[in-house]
């Protein structure tokens, strides 16, 4: 099948000399340094962005602060919800444009951009829109003694923290950006986003669409740039909360910076080394398509996706044979082809990182399926299954964030839990079985933020998501995000 036709609006957007999006409009940066955007499927330059400096960051934060105090503060919760729903409608109307920008910029398969990234962004926006009218405090009855007949009452207010800095990774720029925008706006905060330098285009376009939706200028700002631009944002005294999604080392550095910046609130959604347990009774034929989809969606570059597979020894050979055969059926091709299954990795530096693990697996003769780099333009490699050499095998304990799945047999459930919990990460895990008793005993013992049963890598706005251990601090979605974006104020009254 041939590649889809790129929309004229997308071509025009790529040709623009992009600046930042500040106070409701594109603003050129005084900094003349630019960062080139490379299409990972072709290695061709498709556009470039400004690298935000102190002046740009200050302008954006001032705009967000002004909008927080004035425009957004004076819009009722109901109207905030209406505006977020309007934004969802417009994202739906611009779905193909946003999906194409995302695919050209990140190498995501076009159908994943359309049906996962953009379509789910709309679902999340509408979910968060509903929260705008439901954020409330509590009333309390103090136990203070009444000396002269006076009475006491108390209540709490949930108040927006103020300007949020949203720092976004490259793997799902639009969707993760929207999680941060929607959490901030529905609680009454405003936001300055710093997308990944590799994939900033869809969020730059979204900021324009938000103005079309009627969201006042300054409520959503986007400053592009590298890590240093993010650091400038965190250091700004007007930024009251940092919402970061990215790797563990960057998350730790950001956490320290936020503490140094007068205890700026921080939530961290970080990496994982997610484990799958396939118990002795598992129906491998039934589960395999879902297992592979959840592991290899967006070429495995998903924080929640599994990378470590523990398979009961009675089913190990069967699993390896069936998984290898299925992986070889993947059609690897341009992400702009609608019937392809698997595209390139998202950028050159990440490709080199993943290739390092592939080289290691080849040196140690661990490869069970795949393992080849495609000799063509673009950052393509085969989805790969490797045999783990033990619990200290780097492929089995370091986050790869790519299409390399490592497998190890296990004998007893006690040994299984200990192994699944080994390591610094604690983002997600899954158990595949119909043995309810075993599953229910395992769930409380797994040291992760999310456990799935007979599924993996499904995020839903009604279910909290976040990491245990070094995989993060805080939770997104459901009602769990509210605490992170609001300050709880206590009021006591005597009458
Ligand atoms: P990264 O940590 O390299 O960068 C993330 C963002 O932080 C980018 O915008 C980058 O420019 C910025 N940044 C880098 N250094 C910074 C600094 N010192 N100060 C401020 N900002 C800085 O991560 P990445 O490579 O873009 O993304 C991949 C990682 O993200 C993986 O580890 C993955 O597991 C994780 N991730 C986690 C989740 C989650 O919800 N838990 C979701 C997606 C991705």
GROMACS .gro file of C-alpha atoms in nm, residues 275-282 308-312 410-421 428-454:
model
   52
  275UNK     CA    1   0.694  -0.694   3.392
  276UNK     CA    2   0.446  -0.945   3.254
  277UNK     CA    3   0.369  -1.272   3.433
  278UNK     CA    4   0.232  -1.552   3.219
  279UNK     CA    5   0.103  -1.816   3.460
  280UNK     CA    6   0.088  -2.189   3.391
  281UNK     CA    7  -0.280  -2.189   3.289
  282UNK     CA    8  -0.256  -1.895   3.045
  308UNK     CA    9   1.022  -0.814   3.083
  309UNK     CA   10   0.829  -1.138   3.037
  310UNK     CA   11   0.823  -1.405   3.307
  311UNK     CA   12   0.671  -1.722   3.164
  312UNK     CA   13   0.591  -2.033   3.365
  410UNK     CA   14   0.994  -1.905   3.635
  411UNK     CA   15   0.893  -2.201   3.851
  412UNK     CA   16   0.709  -2.079   4.165
  413UNK     CA   17   0.490  -1.774   4.232
  414UNK     CA   18   0.698  -1.660   4.534
  415UNK     CA   19   1.010  -1.642   4.323
  416UNK     CA   20   0.803  -1.469   4.053
  417UNK     CA   21   0.685  -1.182   4.277
  418UNK     CA   22   1.036  -1.122   4.407
  419UNK     CA   23   1.172  -1.104   4.054
  420UNK     CA   24   0.894  -0.882   3.921
  421UNK     CA   25   0.960  -0.637   4.207
  428UNK     CA   26   0.315  -0.110   3.570
  429UNK     CA   27   0.287  -0.490   3.567
  430UNK     CA   28   0.041  -0.745   3.433
  431UNK     CA   29  -0.069  -1.099   3.516
  432UNK     CA   30  -0.210  -1.327   3.246
  433UNK     CA   31  -0.419  -1.614   3.378
  434UNK     CA   32  -0.771  -1.723   3.467
  435UNK     CA   33  -0.663  -1.848   3.811
  436UNK     CA   34  -0.847  -1.586   4.017
  437UNK     CA   35  -0.708  -1.701   4.348
  438UNK     CA   36  -0.346  -1.666   4.234
  439UNK     CA   37  -0.413  -1.333   4.064
  440UNK     CA   38  -0.582  -1.184   4.371
  441UNK     CA   39  -0.292  -1.290   4.591
  442UNK     CA   40  -0.037  -1.139   4.354
  443UNK     CA   41  -0.197  -0.796   4.304
  444UNK     CA   42  -0.125  -0.649   4.651
  445UNK     CA   43   0.234  -0.776   4.643
  446UNK     CA   44   0.333  -0.608   4.317
  447UNK     CA   45   0.523  -0.281   4.382
  448UNK     CA   46   0.379  -0.078   4.094
  449UNK     CA   47   0.131   0.202   4.030
  450UNK     CA   48  -0.089  -0.004   3.794
  451UNK     CA   49  -0.158  -0.378   3.771
  452UNK     CA   50  -0.344  -0.511   3.469
  453UNK     CA   51  -0.497  -0.857   3.445
  454UNK     CA   52  -0.515  -1.014   3.099
   0.00000   0.00000   0.00000
